[in-house]
Tab-separated table of C-alpha atoms and ligand atoms in Angstrom:
chain	number	residue	atom	x	y	z
A	1381	MET	CA	9.647	-1.836	31.185
A	1382	THR	CA	8.841	-3.059	27.971
A	1383	LEU	CA	5.528	-2.169	26.904
A	1384	LEU	CA	4.638	1.455	27.110
A	1385	ARG	CA	1.131	3.177	27.161
A	1386	PRO	CA	0.461	6.319	24.829
A	1387	GLU	CA	0.987	8.743	27.758
A	1388	GLN	CA	4.313	7.290	28.736
A	1389	ILE	CA	5.849	7.981	25.218
A	1390	ASP	CA	6.960	11.563	24.524
A	1391	ALA	CA	5.553	12.477	20.760
A	1392	ALA	CA	7.666	15.594	20.487
A	1393	PRO	CA	10.874	13.603	19.183
A	1394	LEU	CA	8.649	11.281	16.949
A	1395	VAL	CA	7.262	13.881	15.465
A	1396	ALA	CA	10.252	15.711	14.835
A	1397	LEU	CA	11.564	12.582	13.009
A	1398	ILE	CA	8.612	12.092	10.752
A	1399	ARG	CA	9.416	15.654	9.681
A	1400	GLU	CA	12.827	14.767	8.811
A	1401	TRP	CA	11.536	12.040	6.373
A	1402	VAL	CA	8.951	14.204	5.116
A	1403	GLU	CA	11.667	16.916	4.353
A	1404	ILE	CA	13.445	14.560	2.030
A	1405	GLU	CA	11.132	14.378	-1.158
A	1406	THR	CA	10.725	10.750	-2.461
A	1407	PRO	CA	8.762	10.380	-5.691
A	1408	SER	CA	8.540	6.979	-6.906
A	1409	GLU	CA	10.253	7.989	-10.115
A	1410	ARG	CA	13.408	9.018	-8.224
A	1411	PRO	CA	15.443	6.418	-6.774
A	1412	ASP	CA	18.482	8.344	-5.919
A	1413	LEU	CA	16.043	10.160	-3.539
A	1414	ILE	CA	14.465	7.136	-2.212
A	1415	ASP	CA	18.057	5.753	-1.506
A	1416	ALA	CA	19.001	8.990	0.063
A	1417	LEU	CA	16.125	8.604	2.603
A	1418	LEU	CA	17.032	5.219	3.060
A	1419	ASP	CA	20.894	5.976	3.778
A	1420	LYS	CA	19.938	8.302	6.628
A	1421	VAL	CA	17.376	5.433	8.031
A	1422	GLU	CA	20.247	3.263	8.016
A	1423	ALA	CA	22.971	5.391	9.585
A	1424	ALA	CA	20.440	5.846	12.724
A	1425	PHE	CA	21.096	2.048	13.210
A	1426	GLU	CA	24.801	2.516	13.174
A	1427	GLY	CA	26.369	0.715	16.279
A	1428	LEU	CA	23.160	-1.209	17.186
A	1429	PRO	CA	22.931	-5.012	16.928
A	1430	VAL	CA	20.563	-4.747	14.172
A	1431	GLU	CA	21.217	-6.383	10.522
A	1432	ARG	CA	20.764	-4.133	7.661
A	1433	THR	CA	20.190	-5.390	4.625
A	1434	ARG	CA	20.203	-2.967	1.222
A	1435	PHE	CA	18.936	-4.073	-2.062
A	1436	PRO	CA	20.091	-1.674	-4.185
A	1437	ALA	CA	17.774	0.715	-6.803
A	1438	THR	CA	17.606	-0.095	-10.426
A	1439	GLU	CA	15.606	2.153	-12.389
A	1440	ARG	CA	13.134	1.513	-9.676
A	1441	GLY	CA	13.709	2.395	-5.868
A	1442	GLY	CA	15.815	-0.132	-3.381
A	1443	GLN	CA	14.747	-1.501	-0.273
A	1444	LEU	CA	16.222	-1.572	3.277
A	1445	LEU	CA	15.670	-4.574	5.553
A	1446	LEU	CA	16.331	-4.047	9.440
A	1447	ARG	CA	16.371	-7.360	11.280
A	1448	TYR	CA	16.865	-7.128	15.260
A	1449	ALA	CA	17.341	-10.860	16.513
A	1450	PRO	CA	19.301	-11.007	19.564
A	1451	GLU	CA	20.205	-14.060	21.779
A	1452	GLY	CA	16.719	-15.579	23.075
A	1453	CYS	CA	14.407	-14.557	20.759
A	1454	GLU	CA	13.395	-17.450	18.115
A	1455	GLY	CA	10.833	-18.825	15.228
A	1456	PRO	CA	9.669	-17.043	12.292
A	1457	ALA	CA	9.542	-12.937	12.701
A	1458	ILE	CA	7.454	-10.438	13.129
A	1459	THR	CA	7.736	-8.143	10.181
A	1460	THR	CA	6.712	-4.850	9.450
A	1461	MET	CA	6.203	-3.564	6.083
A	1462	GLY	CA	6.395	0.013	4.890
A	1463	HIS	CA	6.849	2.200	1.802
A	1464	VAL	CA	8.882	5.648	1.841
A	1465	ASP	CA	7.952	6.501	-1.941
A	1466	THR	CA	5.407	9.191	-2.432
A	1467	VAL	CA	2.660	10.038	-5.497
A	1468	TRP	CA	4.553	13.819	-5.103
A	1469	ALA	CA	7.135	15.224	-7.338
A	1470	VAL	CA	10.184	16.883	-6.482
A	1471	GLY	CA	9.332	20.450	-5.752
A	1472	THR	CA	5.869	19.835	-4.110
A	1473	LEU	CA	7.589	20.762	-0.394
A	1474	ALA	CA	8.515	24.139	-1.728
A	1475	ARG	CA	4.928	24.824	-2.885
A	1476	ARG	CA	3.578	23.098	0.113
A	1477	PRO	CA	6.385	23.206	3.289
A	1478	ILE	CA	5.148	21.286	6.461
A	1479	VAL	CA	2.677	23.040	8.323
A	1480	GLN	CA	1.144	22.308	11.461
A	1481	GLU	CA	-2.009	23.788	12.173
A	1482	GLY	CA	-3.579	22.905	15.587
A	1483	GLU	CA	-3.259	19.198	16.207
A	1484	ARG	CA	-2.825	18.423	12.503
A	1485	LEU	CA	0.225	18.244	10.571
A	1486	PHE	CA	0.131	18.513	6.765
A	1487	GLY	CA	3.057	17.494	4.437
A	1488	PRO	CA	3.274	15.718	1.364
A	1489	GLY	CA	3.381	12.024	1.953
A	1490	ILE	CA	3.231	12.177	5.586
A	1491	PHE	CA	-0.079	10.322	5.687
A	1492	ASP	CA	0.665	8.151	3.209
A	1493	MET	CA	2.840	6.530	4.520
A	1494	LYS	CA	5.996	8.518	5.930
A	1495	ALA	CA	4.828	8.567	9.436
A	1496	GLY	CA	3.933	5.050	9.583
A	1497	SER	CA	7.020	3.792	7.954
A	1498	CYS	CA	9.077	6.078	10.244
A	1499	LEU	CA	7.399	5.047	13.630
A	1500	ALA	CA	8.179	1.335	12.735
A	1501	ALA	CA	11.600	1.964	12.349
A	1502	GLU	CA	11.766	4.125	15.165
A	1503	THR	CA	10.005	1.795	17.510
A	1504	LEU	CA	12.686	-1.065	16.078
A	1505	ARG	CA	15.457	0.961	16.946
A	1506	ARG	CA	14.394	2.030	20.292
A	1507	ILE	CA	13.859	-1.493	21.318
A	1508	ALA	CA	17.533	-2.543	20.143
A	1509	ALA	CA	18.809	0.434	21.854
A	1510	GLU	CA	17.136	-0.379	25.253
A	1511	GLY	CA	18.421	-3.884	24.854
A	1512	ILE	CA	15.350	-5.477	25.087
A	1513	VAL	CA	15.023	-9.139	24.085
A	1514	PRO	CA	11.627	-9.678	21.934
A	1515	PRO	CA	10.337	-13.159	22.019
A	1516	ARG	CA	10.310	-13.070	18.109
A	1517	PRO	CA	12.906	-11.772	15.727
A	1518	LEU	CA	11.687	-8.443	14.511
A	1519	GLN	CA	12.269	-7.045	10.952
A	1520	VAL	CA	11.151	-3.638	9.189
A	1521	LEU	CA	11.356	-3.669	5.622
A	1522	LEU	CA	11.150	-0.166	3.747
A	1523	THR	CA	10.473	-0.190	0.314
A	1524	GLY	CA	10.431	2.160	-2.652
A	1525	ASP	CA	7.959	1.540	-5.373
A	1526	GLU	CA	4.497	0.783	-3.534
A	1527	GLU	CA	2.803	3.767	-5.660
A	1528	ILE	CA	3.562	2.375	-8.969
A	1529	GLY	CA	2.944	-1.265	-8.245
A	1530	SER	CA	5.996	-2.874	-6.301
A	1531	ASP	CA	7.484	-4.411	-9.219
A	1532	ALA	CA	10.810	-4.008	-7.786
A	1533	SER	CA	10.089	-5.068	-3.952
A	1534	ARG	CA	7.465	-7.933	-4.794
A	1535	ALA	CA	9.459	-10.612	-4.709
A	1536	LEU	CA	11.235	-9.682	-1.464
A	1537	ILE	CA	7.755	-8.944	0.081
A	1538	GLU	CA	6.575	-12.189	-0.801
A	1539	ARG	CA	9.630	-14.077	0.270
A	1540	LEU	CA	9.551	-12.404	3.764
A	1541	ALA	CA	5.711	-13.042	4.200
A	1542	ALA	CA	6.043	-16.656	3.296
A	1543	GLU	CA	8.916	-16.796	6.141
A	1544	SER	CA	7.646	-14.531	8.856
A	1545	ALA	CA	4.877	-15.422	11.706
A	1546	MET	CA	2.753	-12.193	10.859
A	1547	VAL	CA	3.060	-9.307	8.682
A	1548	LEU	CA	1.966	-5.474	9.980
A	1549	ILE	CA	1.382	-2.833	7.508
A	1550	PRO	CA	1.703	0.797	8.893
A	1551	GLU	CA	-0.346	2.095	6.072
A	1552	PRO	CA	-2.798	5.217	7.204
A	1553	SER	CA	-5.494	4.267	9.494
A	1554	PHE	CA	-9.054	5.652	8.854
A	1555	GLY	CA	-11.638	7.668	10.730
A	1556	PRO	CA	-11.906	9.386	13.830
A	1557	ASP	CA	-11.320	6.084	15.673
A	1558	ILE	CA	-8.155	5.470	13.555
A	1559	ALA	CA	-9.468	2.090	12.342
A	1560	VAL	CA	-6.873	-0.624	11.504
A	1561	VAL	CA	-7.656	-2.698	8.088
A	1562	THR	CA	-8.568	-6.228	7.981
A	1563	ALA	CA	-9.555	-6.485	4.098
A	1564	ARG	CA	-8.697	-4.941	0.937
A	1565	LYS	CA	-10.057	-5.470	-2.502
A	1566	GLY	CA	-7.819	-7.174	-5.046
A	1567	TRP	CA	-7.006	-5.189	-8.245
A	1568	GLY	CA	-6.744	-5.751	-11.604
A	1569	ARG	CA	-5.519	-3.721	-14.385
A	1570	PHE	CA	-6.505	-4.186	-18.232
A	1571	VAL	CA	-5.462	-2.674	-21.538
A	1572	LEU	CA	-8.258	-3.206	-24.334
A	1573	ARG	CA	-7.084	-2.147	-27.758
A	1574	ALA	CA	-9.630	-2.254	-30.818
A	1575	HIS	CA	-8.207	-2.823	-34.402
A	1576	GLY	CA	-10.959	-1.817	-36.827
A	1577	ARG	CA	-10.266	-0.316	-40.344
A	1578	ALA	CA	-9.871	3.078	-41.699
A	1579	ALA	CA	-12.048	4.977	-44.354
A	1580	HIS	CA	-13.108	8.203	-45.579
A	1581	ALA	CA	-16.165	9.581	-43.497
A	1582	GLY	CA	-17.394	11.375	-46.264
A	1583	GLY	CA	-16.440	8.931	-49.572
A	1584	ASN	CA	-16.285	5.517	-48.223
A	1585	LEU	CA	-17.688	5.552	-44.441
A	1586	PHE	CA	-19.514	2.008	-44.919
A	1587	ASP	CA	-15.952	0.342	-45.883
A	1588	GLY	CA	-14.635	1.212	-42.511
A	1589	ARG	CA	-14.772	-0.401	-39.273
A	1590	SER	CA	-14.689	2.111	-36.121
A	1591	ALA	CA	-12.329	1.053	-33.417
A	1592	ILE	CA	-13.894	3.648	-31.252
A	1593	HIS	CA	-17.422	2.391	-31.756
A	1594	GLU	CA	-15.939	-0.847	-30.603
A	1595	ILE	CA	-14.085	0.358	-27.594
A	1596	ALA	CA	-17.398	2.242	-26.473
A	1597	ARG	CA	-19.307	-0.670	-26.945
A	1598	GLN	CA	-16.746	-2.511	-24.472
A	1599	ILE	CA	-16.959	0.140	-21.845
A	1600	ILE	CA	-20.441	0.167	-21.585
A	1601	ASP	CA	-20.620	-3.916	-21.297
A	1602	ILE	CA	-17.483	-3.871	-18.955
A	1603	GLU	CA	-19.017	-1.151	-16.535
A	1604	GLY	CA	-22.091	-2.946	-16.466
A	1605	ARG	CA	-20.436	-5.828	-14.671
A	1606	THR	CA	-20.105	-3.553	-11.691
A	1607	ASP	CA	-21.807	-4.843	-8.719
A	1608	ARG	CA	-21.907	-2.567	-5.928
A	1609	GLU	CA	-23.480	-5.152	-3.234
A	1610	ARG	CA	-20.627	-7.590	-4.067
A	1611	GLY	CA	-18.040	-5.008	-4.130
A	1612	LEU	CA	-16.974	-5.929	-7.587
A	1613	THR	CA	-16.389	-2.676	-9.632
A	1614	PHE	CA	-14.769	-1.907	-12.953
A	1615	ASN	CA	-13.630	1.795	-13.912
A	1616	VAL	CA	-12.626	2.629	-17.514
A	1617	GLY	CA	-10.041	5.418	-16.320
A	1618	VAL	CA	-8.316	6.385	-19.929
A	1619	VAL	CA	-9.473	6.085	-23.605
A	1620	ALA	CA	-7.699	7.035	-26.684
A	1621	GLY	CA	-7.996	6.407	-30.354
A	1622	GLY	CA	-8.794	8.100	-33.756
A	1623	THR	CA	-6.747	10.363	-35.821
A	1624	ARG	CA	-9.115	13.068	-37.358
A	1625	PRO	CA	-12.907	13.589	-37.710
A	1626	ASN	CA	-13.334	12.889	-41.081
A	1627	VAL	CA	-11.644	9.527	-40.805
A	1628	VAL	CA	-13.139	6.270	-39.350
A	1629	PRO	CA	-11.075	5.454	-36.820
A	1630	ALA	CA	-9.027	1.991	-37.088
A	1631	GLU	CA	-7.494	2.267	-33.666
A	1632	ALA	CA	-8.590	2.964	-30.129
A	1633	GLU	CA	-7.801	1.691	-26.656
A	1634	ALA	CA	-9.083	1.874	-22.883
A	1635	LEU	CA	-7.388	1.345	-19.969
A	1636	VAL	CA	-9.182	-0.727	-17.139
A	1637	ASP	CA	-9.135	-0.828	-13.372
A	1638	MET	CA	-11.082	-3.943	-11.598
A	1639	ARG	CA	-11.496	-4.215	-8.002
A	1640	ALA	CA	-13.221	-7.237	-6.552
A	1641	VAL	CA	-13.572	-8.681	-2.596
A	1642	THR	CA	-12.238	-12.473	-3.063
A	1643	THR	CA	-9.385	-14.063	-4.769
A	1644	ALA	CA	-11.889	-16.315	-6.409
A	1645	GLU	CA	-14.239	-13.539	-7.987
A	1646	ALA	CA	-10.889	-11.788	-9.060
A	1647	GLU	CA	-9.518	-14.639	-11.001
A	1648	ALA	CA	-12.911	-15.435	-12.980
A	1649	GLU	CA	-13.415	-11.753	-13.651
A	1650	ALA	CA	-9.881	-11.311	-14.879
A	1651	ALA	CA	-10.354	-14.772	-17.018
A	1652	GLY	CA	-13.453	-12.983	-18.410
A	1653	MET	CA	-11.762	-9.879	-19.357
A	1654	LEU	CA	-9.022	-11.742	-20.976
A	1655	ALA	CA	-11.452	-13.859	-23.185
A	1656	ARG	CA	-13.432	-10.538	-24.384
A	1657	THR	CA	-13.938	-10.672	-28.178
A	1658	ALA	CA	-15.118	-7.575	-30.439
A	1659	PHE	CA	-18.851	-7.005	-30.689
A	1660	GLY	CA	-18.404	-5.808	-34.187
A	1661	PRO	CA	-17.769	-7.782	-37.573
A	1662	ASP	CA	-14.267	-7.131	-38.905
A	1663	VAL	CA	-12.888	-5.663	-35.459
A	1664	ARG	CA	-10.115	-7.152	-33.938
A	1665	LEU	CA	-9.996	-6.844	-30.198
A	1666	GLU	CA	-6.699	-7.572	-28.083
A	1667	VAL	CA	-6.813	-7.242	-24.268
A	1668	SER	CA	-3.819	-7.800	-21.822
A	1669	GLY	CA	-3.567	-7.187	-18.092
A	1670	GLY	CA	-4.763	-9.174	-15.224
A	1671	VAL	CA	-4.677	-9.283	-11.822
A	1672	ASN	CA	-2.061	-7.204	-10.360
A	1673	ARG	CA	-2.707	-7.714	-6.503
A	1674	PRO	CA	-5.144	-10.450	-4.915
A	1675	PRO	CA	-7.319	-9.542	-2.310
A	1676	TYR	CA	-6.429	-9.086	1.043
A	1677	GLU	CA	-9.156	-11.434	2.788
A	1678	ARG	CA	-10.268	-11.509	6.302
A	1679	THR	CA	-9.277	-14.744	6.813
A	1680	ALA	CA	-9.948	-16.422	10.355
A	1681	ALA	CA	-5.917	-16.202	11.109
A	1682	VAL	CA	-6.681	-12.186	9.856
A	1683	ALA	CA	-9.687	-12.071	12.493
A	1684	ARG	CA	-7.632	-13.699	15.482
A	1685	LEU	CA	-4.866	-11.138	14.954
A	1686	PHE	CA	-7.323	-8.205	14.932
A	1687	GLU	CA	-8.642	-9.722	17.990
A	1688	ALA	CA	-5.501	-10.080	19.683
A	1689	THR	CA	-4.365	-6.758	18.875
A	1690	ARG	CA	-7.756	-5.048	19.967
A	1691	ARG	CA	-7.024	-6.616	23.297
A	1692	LEU	CA	-3.441	-5.587	23.574
A	1693	SER	CA	-4.432	-2.246	22.550
A	1694	GLU	CA	-7.368	-2.040	25.221
A	1695	SER	CA	-4.940	-2.945	27.846
A	1696	LEU	CA	-2.795	0.167	26.727
A	1697	GLY	CA	-5.830	1.928	27.053
A	1698	MET	CA	-7.212	2.337	23.559
A	1699	PRO	CA	-9.713	0.996	22.021
A	1700	LEU	CA	-9.606	-0.179	18.614
A	1701	ALA	CA	-11.739	-0.605	15.377
A	1702	GLU	CA	-11.465	-2.270	12.136
A	1703	ILE	CA	-12.307	-1.504	8.844
A	1704	SER	CA	-12.201	-2.759	4.951
A	1705	ARG	CA	-10.922	-0.850	2.407
A	1706	GLY	CA	-11.129	-0.502	-1.636
A	1707	GLY	CA	-7.443	0.547	-2.007
A	1708	VAL	CA	-4.519	-1.965	-2.090
A	1709	SER	CA	-1.336	-2.188	-0.110
A	1710	ASP	CA	1.953	-4.148	0.178
A	1711	GLY	CA	-0.697	-6.184	2.803
A	1712	ASN	CA	-2.458	-7.508	-0.508
A	1713	LEU	CA	0.768	-9.566	-1.530
A	1714	ALA	CA	1.766	-10.427	1.935
A	1715	ALA	CA	-1.688	-11.836	2.445
A	1716	ALA	CA	-1.425	-13.807	-0.632
A	1717	MET	CA	1.588	-15.921	0.910
A	1718	GLY	CA	-1.047	-17.092	3.511
A	1719	THR	CA	0.729	-15.149	6.449
A	1720	PRO	CA	-1.971	-13.269	8.733
A	1721	VAL	CA	-1.572	-9.511	7.790
A	1722	LEU	CA	-2.629	-6.329	9.857
A	1723	ASP	CA	-2.729	-3.291	7.989
A	1724	GLY	CA	-3.844	0.484	8.600
A	1725	LEU	CA	-1.409	0.526	11.696
A	1726	GLY	CA	-0.113	3.897	10.655
A	1727	CYS	CA	-1.165	7.353	12.075
A	1728	GLY	CA	-4.582	8.861	11.735
A	1729	GLY	CA	-5.551	11.743	9.417
A	1730	GLY	CA	-6.434	12.332	6.067
A	1731	GLY	CA	-5.847	13.288	2.256
A	1732	ALA	CA	-3.976	10.679	1.247
A	1733	HIS	CA	-2.709	11.577	-2.478
A	1734	ALA	CA	-4.477	14.972	-2.189
A	1735	GLU	CA	-3.222	18.581	-1.478
A	1736	ASP	CA	-4.382	18.370	2.366
A	1737	GLU	CA	-2.639	15.195	3.121
A	1738	HIS	CA	-1.939	15.498	7.116
A	1739	ILE	CA	-1.593	13.273	10.244
A	1740	ASP	CA	-3.395	13.739	13.467
A	1741	LEU	CA	-0.777	14.184	15.866
A	1742	SER	CA	-2.848	12.934	18.853
A	1743	THR	CA	-2.462	9.529	17.041
A	1744	VAL	CA	1.374	9.070	17.292
A	1745	ALA	CA	2.048	8.282	20.665
A	1746	PRO	CA	-0.904	5.838	20.646
A	1747	ARG	CA	0.278	4.289	17.262
A	1748	ALA	CA	4.180	3.989	18.636
A	1749	ALA	CA	2.816	2.678	21.698
A	1750	LEU	CA	0.783	-0.029	19.826
A	1751	MET	CA	3.197	-1.369	17.401
A	1752	ARG	CA	5.868	-1.409	20.256
A	1753	GLY	CA	3.422	-3.624	22.081
A	1754	MET	CA	2.740	-6.044	19.122
A	1755	MET	CA	6.442	-6.351	18.863
A	1756	LEU	CA	6.897	-7.241	22.293
A	1757	SER	CA	4.079	-8.177	24.139
A	1758	GLU	CA	4.191	-12.501	24.719
A	1759	ASP	CA	0.583	-12.332	25.445
A	1760	PHE	CA	-0.540	-10.667	22.257
A	1761	LEU	CA	1.982	-13.113	20.294
A	1762	ALA	CA	0.286	-16.240	21.752
A	1763	GLU	CA	-3.370	-14.930	21.071
A	1764	ALA	CA	-2.502	-13.945	17.436
A	1765	LEU	CA	-0.723	-16.900	16.396
A	1766	GLY	CA	-3.076	-19.611	18.569
B	2422	ZN	ZN1	0.614	3.800	0.980
């Protein structure tokens, strides 16, 4: 039997494996620990006909690519991409161990996104262990620096996405109906630096040019561009400047976060940011930054992939909803290569990046069943790829 309904999948061993992944703490800043988890994952594939490629860690985490392409499958691969790094420092687990309360399993990094990445790797492992020949080569890429911008893994993500038929992202799903994600805003980051002129606040105030005053005007102007209807937002999240109360500040800076729904708008707004000049006389403004992740747009190909997934999911007894998100993922990078992407395929739960981070255990078997179906169903593939 190739396809499985959720009730045919025993969640207990999957949950046990997810716990093991969470027990190895993997903050993005610790490539050695990320490597330790990837070693463990790789070891589970020992003896199976799955190609394993390690991209070694530098000062950032390394990556592991698993590829299962037995004789009989052909064409561009179905590639699942998940990160194994978390935002939680070493020691979080000691303070906040894994705890089950009813149907909820709490643990640092469990929802974003160890549960999803673990299910993807384990689904691939089981398919290979059962000797099933999938219609397409199957790949699972595990990365270790998503939470800090994917600088180390970006080139690999982009290359694999460009070569693949579709990219599946088991990031957390949302809401009581565990909706998958079919659009994400793009994300830009900017640094504004104002250079004014220092002066004595009592002696010669009017000879000074306040860099803080300049940055304040910039903040009002930049945040004023936020357009809730269009989903365009600006947030100045950090400001710094000045030295002492009695000195006109010569230097000040602000860090800006921008979100936009379409690539065209993200690019236009980024160009506007970089072209900004000072309001005040004798003040110089320097702007650096740009679009870090382009929007993941709900293109016709994404809509078709979702529709095929929804029908597959229903045939396995699970209705499927979709949602768009403001937060970015590596799905943004994959989508920018023009490959259809479906995101939010991980477990349901809540509390991403928060103290109450948890998964909903009732979603483990359904998500495992859906991932398996997407990797194996010929009908799904035919429908999704048109
Ligand atoms: Zn994530």
